[in-house]
Short mmCIF file of C-alpha atoms and ligand atoms in Angstrom, two decimals:
data_model
loop_
_atom_site.label_atom_id
_atom_site.label_comp_id
_atom_site.label_asym_id
_atom_site.label_seq_id
_atom_site.Cartn_x
_atom_site.Cartn_y
_atom_site.Cartn_z
CA ASN A 959 7.79 -25.71 3.19
CA ARG A 960 5.90 -24.30 0.25
CA ARG A 961 7.01 -21.00 -1.25
CA ILE A 962 6.82 -18.72 -4.26
CA VAL A 963 10.08 -17.50 -5.75
CA LEU A 964 10.87 -14.96 -8.45
CA ALA A 965 11.44 -17.12 -11.54
CA SER A 966 12.22 -14.30 -13.99
CA ARG A 967 12.04 -10.53 -14.17
CA PRO A 968 8.94 -9.04 -15.81
CA GLU A 969 9.06 -6.83 -18.88
CA GLY A 970 6.07 -4.56 -18.37
CA ALA A 971 3.17 -6.19 -16.51
CA PRO A 972 4.15 -9.31 -14.54
CA THR A 973 2.77 -12.66 -15.74
CA PRO A 974 2.30 -15.97 -13.86
CA ASN A 975 5.54 -17.20 -15.51
CA ASN A 976 7.55 -14.68 -13.49
CA PHE A 977 6.70 -16.69 -10.36
CA ARG A 978 7.40 -20.33 -9.39
CA LEU A 979 5.70 -22.35 -6.67
CA GLU A 980 8.04 -24.86 -5.04
CA ASP A 981 8.18 -27.27 -2.13
CA VAL A 982 11.35 -27.41 -0.06
CA ALA A 983 12.39 -28.85 3.32
CA LEU A 984 11.43 -26.96 6.46
CA PRO A 985 14.42 -25.02 7.85
CA ASN A 986 16.06 -26.06 11.13
CA VAL A 987 15.45 -23.75 14.05
CA GLN A 988 18.71 -22.63 15.66
CA GLU A 989 19.12 -21.30 19.21
CA GLY A 990 17.78 -17.71 19.31
CA GLU A 991 15.39 -18.27 16.39
CA VAL A 992 11.67 -18.84 15.88
CA LEU A 993 9.89 -20.79 13.14
CA LEU A 994 6.87 -18.82 11.97
CA ARG A 995 3.75 -20.21 10.31
CA THR A 996 2.39 -17.58 7.95
CA VAL A 997 -1.33 -16.92 8.37
CA TYR A 998 -1.68 -13.74 6.27
CA LEU A 999 0.55 -12.38 3.52
CA SER A 1000 0.25 -8.75 2.43
CA LEU A 1001 0.33 -7.93 -1.28
CA ASP A 1002 1.47 -4.38 -1.99
CA PRO A 1003 2.31 -2.32 -5.09
CA TYR A 1004 5.96 -1.80 -4.00
CA MET A 1005 6.61 -5.50 -4.71
CA ARG A 1006 6.57 -4.70 -8.43
CA GLY A 1007 9.69 -2.55 -7.90
CA ARG A 1008 11.46 -5.40 -6.10
CA MET A 1009 10.98 -7.61 -9.17
CA ASN A 1010 13.20 -5.24 -11.22
CA ASP A 1011 16.96 -5.35 -11.16
CA ALA A 1012 17.21 -1.57 -10.88
CA PRO A 1013 18.60 0.70 -8.16
CA SER A 1014 15.91 1.82 -5.72
CA TYR A 1015 15.47 2.56 -2.04
CA ALA A 1016 15.52 -1.21 -1.32
CA PRO A 1017 17.47 -4.02 -3.01
CA PRO A 1018 15.70 -6.22 -5.61
CA VAL A 1019 14.60 -9.80 -4.99
CA ASN A 1020 17.15 -12.10 -6.66
CA ILE A 1021 16.07 -14.72 -9.18
CA ASP A 1022 15.11 -17.99 -7.41
CA GLU A 1023 14.69 -16.13 -4.12
CA VAL A 1024 11.43 -16.02 -2.16
CA MET A 1025 9.28 -12.97 -2.97
CA VAL A 1026 9.42 -10.49 -0.11
CA GLY A 1027 6.38 -9.37 1.83
CA ALA A 1028 5.00 -8.47 5.23
CA THR A 1029 3.27 -11.34 7.01
CA VAL A 1030 1.15 -12.00 10.06
CA CYS A 1031 2.31 -15.27 11.58
CA GLN A 1032 1.96 -17.55 14.54
CA VAL A 1033 5.05 -18.90 16.25
CA ALA A 1034 5.20 -22.61 15.35
CA ARG A 1035 8.40 -23.36 17.24
CA SER A 1036 10.48 -21.13 19.51
CA ARG A 1037 14.09 -21.26 20.61
CA HIS A 1038 13.93 -17.56 21.48
CA PRO A 1039 13.31 -16.32 25.06
CA ASP A 1040 10.88 -13.55 23.99
CA PHE A 1041 8.50 -15.69 21.91
CA ALA A 1042 6.30 -18.66 22.82
CA GLU A 1043 4.54 -21.11 20.53
CA GLY A 1044 1.17 -19.73 19.43
CA ASP A 1045 2.17 -16.06 19.76
CA TRP A 1046 1.00 -13.83 16.92
CA VAL A 1047 3.59 -11.57 15.28
CA LEU A 1048 3.93 -9.13 12.42
CA GLY A 1049 7.02 -9.99 10.41
CA TYR A 1050 8.54 -10.01 6.99
CA GLY A 1051 8.40 -13.70 6.10
CA GLY A 1052 7.60 -13.31 2.39
CA TRP A 1053 5.57 -15.53 0.08
CA GLN A 1054 5.93 -18.83 1.93
CA LEU A 1055 4.15 -21.03 4.45
CA TYR A 1056 6.97 -20.99 7.00
CA SER A 1057 9.86 -18.62 7.69
CA LEU A 1058 12.65 -18.25 10.23
CA SER A 1059 13.39 -15.14 12.27
CA ASN A 1060 15.83 -14.13 14.99
CA GLY A 1061 13.11 -11.89 16.42
CA ALA A 1062 14.74 -8.56 15.51
CA ASP A 1063 12.24 -7.83 12.71
CA LEU A 1064 9.13 -8.98 14.58
CA ILE A 1065 6.39 -6.94 16.26
CA GLN A 1066 4.33 -8.81 18.89
CA LEU A 1067 0.58 -8.85 18.26
CA GLY A 1068 -0.28 -10.73 21.47
CA LYS A 1069 -1.84 -14.12 22.17
CA ASN A 1070 -5.26 -13.50 20.69
CA PRO A 1071 -5.45 -10.39 18.46
CA LYS A 1072 -8.93 -9.36 17.32
CA ASN A 1073 -8.23 -8.71 13.63
CA PRO A 1074 -4.67 -9.97 13.10
CA SER A 1075 -4.59 -9.17 9.36
CA TRP A 1076 -5.28 -5.48 10.04
CA ALA A 1077 -1.63 -5.16 11.09
CA LEU A 1078 -0.88 -5.41 7.34
CA GLY A 1079 -3.24 -2.57 6.43
CA ILE A 1080 -4.99 0.12 8.39
CA LEU A 1081 -2.97 -0.56 11.58
CA GLY A 1082 0.29 -1.15 9.71
CA MET A 1083 2.37 0.10 6.79
CA PRO A 1084 -0.38 1.45 4.48
CA GLY A 1085 -2.27 3.16 7.31
CA PHE A 1086 0.99 4.66 8.58
CA THR A 1087 1.75 5.90 5.05
CA ALA A 1088 -1.61 7.64 4.77
CA TYR A 1089 -1.31 9.14 8.25
CA MET A 1090 2.19 10.61 7.93
CA GLY A 1091 1.93 11.58 4.26
CA LEU A 1092 -1.30 13.49 4.77
CA LEU A 1093 -0.68 15.02 8.18
CA ASP A 1094 3.05 15.81 7.95
CA ILE A 1095 3.42 16.66 4.26
CA GLY A 1096 -0.15 17.45 3.18
CA ARG A 1097 -0.82 19.63 6.28
CA PRO A 1098 -4.62 19.64 5.90
CA LYS A 1099 -6.56 22.72 7.02
CA SER A 1100 -10.30 23.10 7.41
CA GLY A 1101 -11.86 24.03 4.07
CA ASP A 1102 -8.99 22.66 1.93
CA THR A 1103 -9.84 20.63 -1.16
CA LEU A 1104 -8.03 17.29 -0.95
CA VAL A 1105 -7.80 14.97 -3.97
CA VAL A 1106 -6.68 11.35 -3.66
CA ALA A 1107 -6.67 8.47 -6.16
CA ALA A 1108 -6.67 4.71 -5.53
CA ALA A 1109 -9.41 5.96 -3.21
CA THR A 1110 -10.65 2.59 -1.96
CA GLY A 1111 -7.20 1.05 -1.39
CA PRO A 1112 -5.71 1.02 2.11
CA VAL A 1113 -3.66 4.19 1.59
CA GLY A 1114 -6.20 6.26 -0.37
CA ALA A 1115 -9.22 5.30 1.75
CA THR A 1116 -7.37 6.28 4.91
CA VAL A 1117 -6.08 9.55 3.42
CA GLY A 1118 -9.61 10.59 2.43
CA GLN A 1119 -11.13 9.70 5.79
CA LEU A 1120 -8.37 11.52 7.70
CA GLY A 1121 -8.96 14.47 5.37
CA LYS A 1122 -12.64 14.53 6.32
CA LEU A 1123 -11.74 14.36 10.03
CA ASN A 1124 -9.52 17.42 9.43
CA GLY A 1125 -12.29 19.42 7.78
CA CYS A 1126 -11.28 19.00 4.12
CA ARG A 1127 -13.55 18.69 1.15
CA VAL A 1128 -12.45 15.27 -0.18
CA VAL A 1129 -12.53 14.34 -3.85
CA GLY A 1130 -11.66 10.70 -4.49
CA ILE A 1131 -10.64 9.05 -7.75
CA ALA A 1132 -11.20 5.32 -8.24
CA GLY A 1133 -11.50 2.72 -10.97
CA GLY A 1134 -15.19 2.12 -11.70
CA PRO A 1135 -18.61 3.12 -10.33
CA GLU A 1136 -18.76 0.47 -7.61
CA LYS A 1137 -15.57 1.73 -5.96
CA ALA A 1138 -16.65 5.37 -6.41
CA ASP A 1139 -19.99 4.64 -4.75
CA TYR A 1140 -18.26 2.93 -1.81
CA ALA A 1141 -15.94 5.93 -1.33
CA THR A 1142 -18.83 8.36 -0.92
CA ARG A 1143 -21.36 6.09 0.82
CA VAL A 1144 -19.12 4.22 3.27
CA LEU A 1145 -15.94 6.28 3.51
CA GLY A 1146 -17.76 9.63 3.53
CA PHE A 1147 -15.87 11.30 0.67
CA ASP A 1148 -17.73 14.33 -0.74
CA ILE A 1149 -17.45 12.99 -4.27
CA CYS A 1150 -15.56 10.22 -6.04
CA LEU A 1151 -14.85 10.13 -9.79
CA ASP A 1152 -14.10 7.19 -12.06
CA HIS A 1153 -10.73 7.69 -13.80
CA LYS A 1154 -11.91 5.39 -16.63
CA ASP A 1155 -14.72 7.83 -17.50
CA PRO A 1156 -13.91 9.45 -20.89
CA ASN A 1157 -14.88 12.85 -19.40
CA PHE A 1158 -12.73 12.36 -16.31
CA THR A 1159 -10.62 15.50 -16.81
CA SER A 1160 -13.57 17.88 -17.12
CA LYS A 1161 -15.41 16.13 -14.27
CA LEU A 1162 -12.41 16.62 -11.99
CA SER A 1163 -12.37 20.31 -12.83
CA GLU A 1164 -16.12 20.57 -12.04
CA ALA A 1165 -15.61 18.66 -8.77
CA CYS A 1166 -12.95 21.15 -7.64
CA PRO A 1167 -14.51 24.60 -8.19
CA LYS A 1168 -12.08 26.17 -5.72
CA GLY A 1169 -9.03 24.33 -7.10
CA ILE A 1170 -6.91 21.74 -5.29
CA ASP A 1171 -5.00 22.47 -2.08
CA ILE A 1172 -3.67 18.96 -1.42
CA TYR A 1173 -3.11 16.28 -4.01
CA PHE A 1174 -2.05 13.02 -2.35
CA GLU A 1175 -0.22 11.32 -5.21
CA ASN A 1176 -0.72 7.54 -5.38
CA VAL A 1177 -0.98 6.89 -9.11
CA GLY A 1178 0.67 9.44 -11.45
CA GLY A 1179 -0.01 9.25 -15.19
CA LYS A 1180 -3.18 10.73 -16.63
CA VAL A 1181 -4.64 11.42 -13.19
CA PHE A 1182 -1.73 13.75 -12.44
CA ASP A 1183 -2.13 15.40 -15.85
CA ALA A 1184 -5.74 16.22 -14.93
CA VAL A 1185 -4.76 17.49 -11.46
CA LEU A 1186 -1.86 19.76 -12.50
CA PRO A 1187 -3.84 22.71 -13.95
CA LEU A 1188 -6.20 22.72 -10.95
CA LEU A 1189 -3.53 23.13 -8.25
CA ASN A 1190 -3.86 26.26 -6.09
CA VAL A 1191 -1.12 28.62 -4.96
CA GLY A 1192 0.60 26.98 -1.99
CA ALA A 1193 -0.70 23.47 -2.80
CA ARG A 1194 1.00 20.49 -1.14
CA ILE A 1195 1.67 17.17 -2.89
CA PRO A 1196 2.73 14.23 -0.72
CA LEU A 1197 4.35 12.05 -3.42
CA CYS A 1198 3.56 8.60 -2.14
CA GLY A 1199 3.39 6.32 -5.18
CA LEU A 1200 2.99 6.19 -8.96
CA VAL A 1201 1.22 2.86 -9.39
CA SER A 1202 -0.05 3.61 -12.92
CA GLN A 1203 3.61 3.65 -14.01
CA TYR A 1204 5.00 0.58 -12.22
CA ASN A 1205 4.62 -1.65 -15.28
CA ALA A 1206 5.85 1.00 -17.74
CA THR A 1207 8.81 0.06 -19.91
CA ARG A 1208 9.47 3.54 -21.28
CA LEU A 1209 8.60 7.19 -20.70
CA PRO A 1210 5.04 8.20 -21.73
CA ASP A 1211 4.27 9.63 -25.16
CA GLY A 1212 4.85 13.36 -25.66
CA PRO A 1213 4.47 16.22 -25.68
CA ASP A 1214 7.07 16.55 -22.92
CA ARG A 1215 5.28 18.15 -19.94
CA LEU A 1216 8.28 18.58 -17.67
CA SER A 1217 8.64 22.34 -18.23
CA LEU A 1218 4.89 22.81 -17.62
CA LEU A 1219 5.27 20.92 -14.34
CA MET A 1220 8.29 23.00 -13.30
CA ALA A 1221 6.60 26.28 -14.22
CA THR A 1222 3.46 25.32 -12.26
CA ILE A 1223 5.51 24.40 -9.19
CA LEU A 1224 7.35 27.72 -9.44
CA VAL A 1225 4.48 30.07 -10.16
CA LYS A 1226 2.09 28.42 -7.68
CA ARG A 1227 4.83 27.84 -5.03
CA ILE A 1228 3.87 24.19 -4.73
CA LYS A 1229 5.51 21.83 -2.26
CA MET A 1230 5.91 18.31 -3.61
CA GLN A 1231 7.70 15.85 -1.37
CA GLY A 1232 8.44 12.18 -1.84
CA PHE A 1233 8.66 9.92 1.20
CA ILE A 1234 9.46 6.31 2.03
CA ILE A 1235 7.39 5.59 5.07
CA PHE A 1236 9.63 3.64 7.46
CA ASP A 1237 12.86 5.35 6.35
CA ASP A 1238 11.44 8.81 6.96
CA TYR A 1239 8.91 8.27 9.74
CA GLY A 1240 9.83 5.01 11.50
CA HIS A 1241 10.46 6.97 14.71
CA ARG A 1242 6.77 8.05 14.77
CA TYR A 1243 5.23 4.57 14.46
CA GLY A 1244 4.19 4.54 18.13
CA GLU A 1245 2.21 7.77 17.78
CA PHE A 1246 0.48 6.50 14.63
CA SER A 1247 -0.33 3.14 16.16
CA LYS A 1248 -1.99 4.67 19.20
CA GLU A 1249 -4.01 7.27 17.28
CA MET A 1250 -5.11 5.00 14.43
CA SER A 1251 -6.17 2.20 16.82
CA ALA A 1252 -8.38 4.72 18.61
CA LEU A 1253 -9.89 6.01 15.34
CA VAL A 1254 -10.64 2.49 14.11
CA THR A 1255 -12.04 1.32 17.45
CA SER A 1256 -14.35 4.33 17.69
CA GLY A 1257 -15.64 3.72 14.14
CA LYS A 1258 -14.30 7.05 12.82
CA ILE A 1259 -12.19 5.21 10.23
CA GLN A 1260 -13.64 2.39 8.12
CA TYR A 1261 -11.49 -0.39 6.68
CA ARG A 1262 -12.06 -2.88 3.89
CA GLU A 1263 -10.00 -5.96 3.01
CA GLN A 1264 -10.06 -8.36 0.11
CA ILE A 1265 -8.89 -11.75 1.32
CA VAL A 1266 -7.65 -14.27 -1.25
CA GLU A 1267 -7.41 -17.91 -0.14
CA GLY A 1268 -4.22 -19.89 -0.70
CA LEU A 1269 -0.57 -19.07 -1.38
CA GLU A 1270 -0.86 -20.50 -4.91
CA ASN A 1271 -3.28 -17.68 -5.78
CA ALA A 1272 -0.89 -14.89 -4.72
CA PRO A 1273 0.68 -14.26 -8.17
CA GLU A 1274 -2.67 -13.76 -9.92
CA ALA A 1275 -3.93 -11.53 -7.10
CA PHE A 1276 -0.74 -9.46 -7.23
CA ILE A 1277 -0.93 -9.04 -11.01
CA GLY A 1278 -4.54 -7.84 -10.53
CA LEU A 1279 -3.49 -5.32 -7.86
CA LEU A 1280 -1.48 -3.40 -10.46
CA GLU A 1281 -4.58 -3.27 -12.69
CA GLY A 1282 -7.03 -2.20 -9.98
CA LYS A 1283 -8.76 -5.60 -9.73
CA ASN A 1284 -8.55 -5.50 -5.93
CA PHE A 1285 -11.25 -3.75 -3.91
CA GLY A 1286 -9.75 -2.90 -0.52
CA LYS A 1287 -6.49 -3.99 1.07
CA LEU A 1288 -5.29 -7.15 -0.67
CA VAL A 1289 -4.28 -9.95 1.71
CA VAL A 1290 -3.65 -13.64 1.10
CA HIS A 1291 -4.85 -16.09 3.74
CA LEU A 1292 -2.60 -19.14 3.80
CA ASN A 1293 -4.69 -22.22 4.44
CA ASN A 1294 -1.86 -24.25 5.96
CA GLN A 1295 -3.37 -25.20 9.32
P1 LIG B 1538 -4.09 -0.17 -3.57
O1 LIG B 1538 -4.67 -1.30 -2.81
O2 LIG B 1538 -4.85 1.10 -3.62
O3 LIG B 1538 -3.82 -0.74 -5.02
C1 LIG B 1538 -3.38 0.01 -6.07
C2 LIG B 1538 -4.56 0.72 -6.77
O4 LIG B 1538 -4.03 1.62 -7.70
C3 LIG B 1538 -5.43 -0.19 -7.58
O5 LIG B 1538 -6.41 -0.88 -6.82
C4 LIG B 1538 -6.08 0.80 -8.53
O6 LIG B 1538 -7.23 1.37 -7.92
C5 LIG B 1538 -5.02 1.90 -8.65
N1 LIG B 1538 -4.46 1.91 -10.00
C6 LIG B 1538 -3.78 0.91 -10.61
N2 LIG B 1538 -3.46 1.28 -11.85
C7 LIG B 1538 -3.94 2.53 -12.02
C8 LIG B 1538 -3.94 3.46 -13.11
N3 LIG B 1538 -3.36 3.15 -14.27
N4 LIG B 1538 -4.51 4.68 -12.93
C9 LIG B 1538 -5.10 4.99 -11.75
N5 LIG B 1538 -5.15 4.14 -10.70
C10 LIG B 1538 -4.58 2.94 -10.85
O7 LIG B 1538 -2.61 0.15 -3.05
P2 LIG B 1538 -2.07 0.82 -1.70
O8 LIG B 1538 -3.13 1.59 -1.01
O9 LIG B 1538 -1.33 -0.22 -0.95
O10 LIG B 1538 -0.96 1.83 -2.28
C11 LIG B 1538 -1.33 3.06 -2.89
C12 LIG B 1538 -0.07 3.78 -3.35
O11 LIG B 1538 0.76 4.09 -2.23
C13 LIG B 1538 0.81 2.98 -4.31
O12 LIG B 1538 1.31 3.83 -5.31
C14 LIG B 1538 1.94 2.50 -3.43
O13 LIG B 1538 3.10 2.23 -4.15
C15 LIG B 1538 2.09 3.69 -2.51
N6 LIG B 1538 2.75 3.42 -1.23
C16 LIG B 1538 3.85 4.18 -0.91
C17 LIG B 1538 4.50 4.03 0.28
C18 LIG B 1538 5.65 4.92 0.60
O14 LIG B 1538 6.34 4.69 1.61
N7 LIG B 1538 5.92 5.93 -0.19
C19 LIG B 1538 4.08 3.00 1.25
C20 LIG B 1538 2.86 2.29 0.86
C21 LIG B 1538 2.24 2.50 -0.36
P3 LIG B 1538 -8.48 1.89 -8.81
O15 LIG B 1538 -9.12 0.68 -9.37
O16 LIG B 1538 -9.32 2.61 -7.83
O17 LIG B 1538 -7.90 2.79 -9.85
#
């Protein structure tokens, strides 16, 4: 078996030295278990948190342990009554060519799924995050102005498109003109701004002449600073992620804006709610799955992936994800046939 383990904990941005590629023996398959051959590995921003030895909603990866991650696999060997060799499953095998499971954490994808990797994106965790965060916490109404950053990633792109389907005016924020162009041309956003533009703050204000009713928070940092003064009375903020801060080693430079934030929330009666998708909404996965499949099949929701070939390229791709080098949902294809 070939796998990537956490070699050391990053200080700030991760480097290739924080990961180690190693070859080990294939595990034995016990009665009641399946051996899974990983075909696709999902790379997601939350993995940065698992590299830290700090309390969070999920335990950290230990040093010398395989990096965690959702995977789409084929059953290579089965000693489990519910799985046959060749079946496709969604699991949590991590950064390795083969993994073992007792079946409890697996979702069947059938014998011949059309786009198996989509179970890691639009039809899986990121799509579910966009769907619940926007619809349950954001509560979009026709005519609302919705702002979302990381606009071409699997969460942001889905939030913006669902916003359009719910009658919102959608303002995206993305890194660079190519992504911004894609968000308006392909995803149908009304406008998309480049957060690297030196005039970003004033452009956001111009793009939101009626203020902001929903800010779907994916990034934090200077994007949130620009959003804060534009929030309307009764605005909703689904607090989904803060990716611009995941590599931070200390609090940002002053002045301290906490009292400004608190006063804005108070005076404008803003609802800001954090959520951890499966902990808070796991019971609604069935509803999401049915509705999102229909939206994707009918072409009402577009989806873009960036596929990287080879397990050995996962660390570099992951490091790039935290810097916005990905364009679309980042997935590694393991060429271990
Ligand atoms: P993406 O594929 O969108 O990747 C992250 C993107 O963040 C990058 O491509 C980049 O896009 C943007 N970014 C990185 N650094 C910065 C920065 N300094 N300022 C502004 N933007 C930056 O990721 P996902 O769609 O998978 O995830 C989006 C967010 O949702 C993340 O914060 C993630 O942690 C969160 N999340 C939360 C979940 C929950 O349960 N709460 C579940 C799933 C995801 P660009 O180049 O366009 O700036």
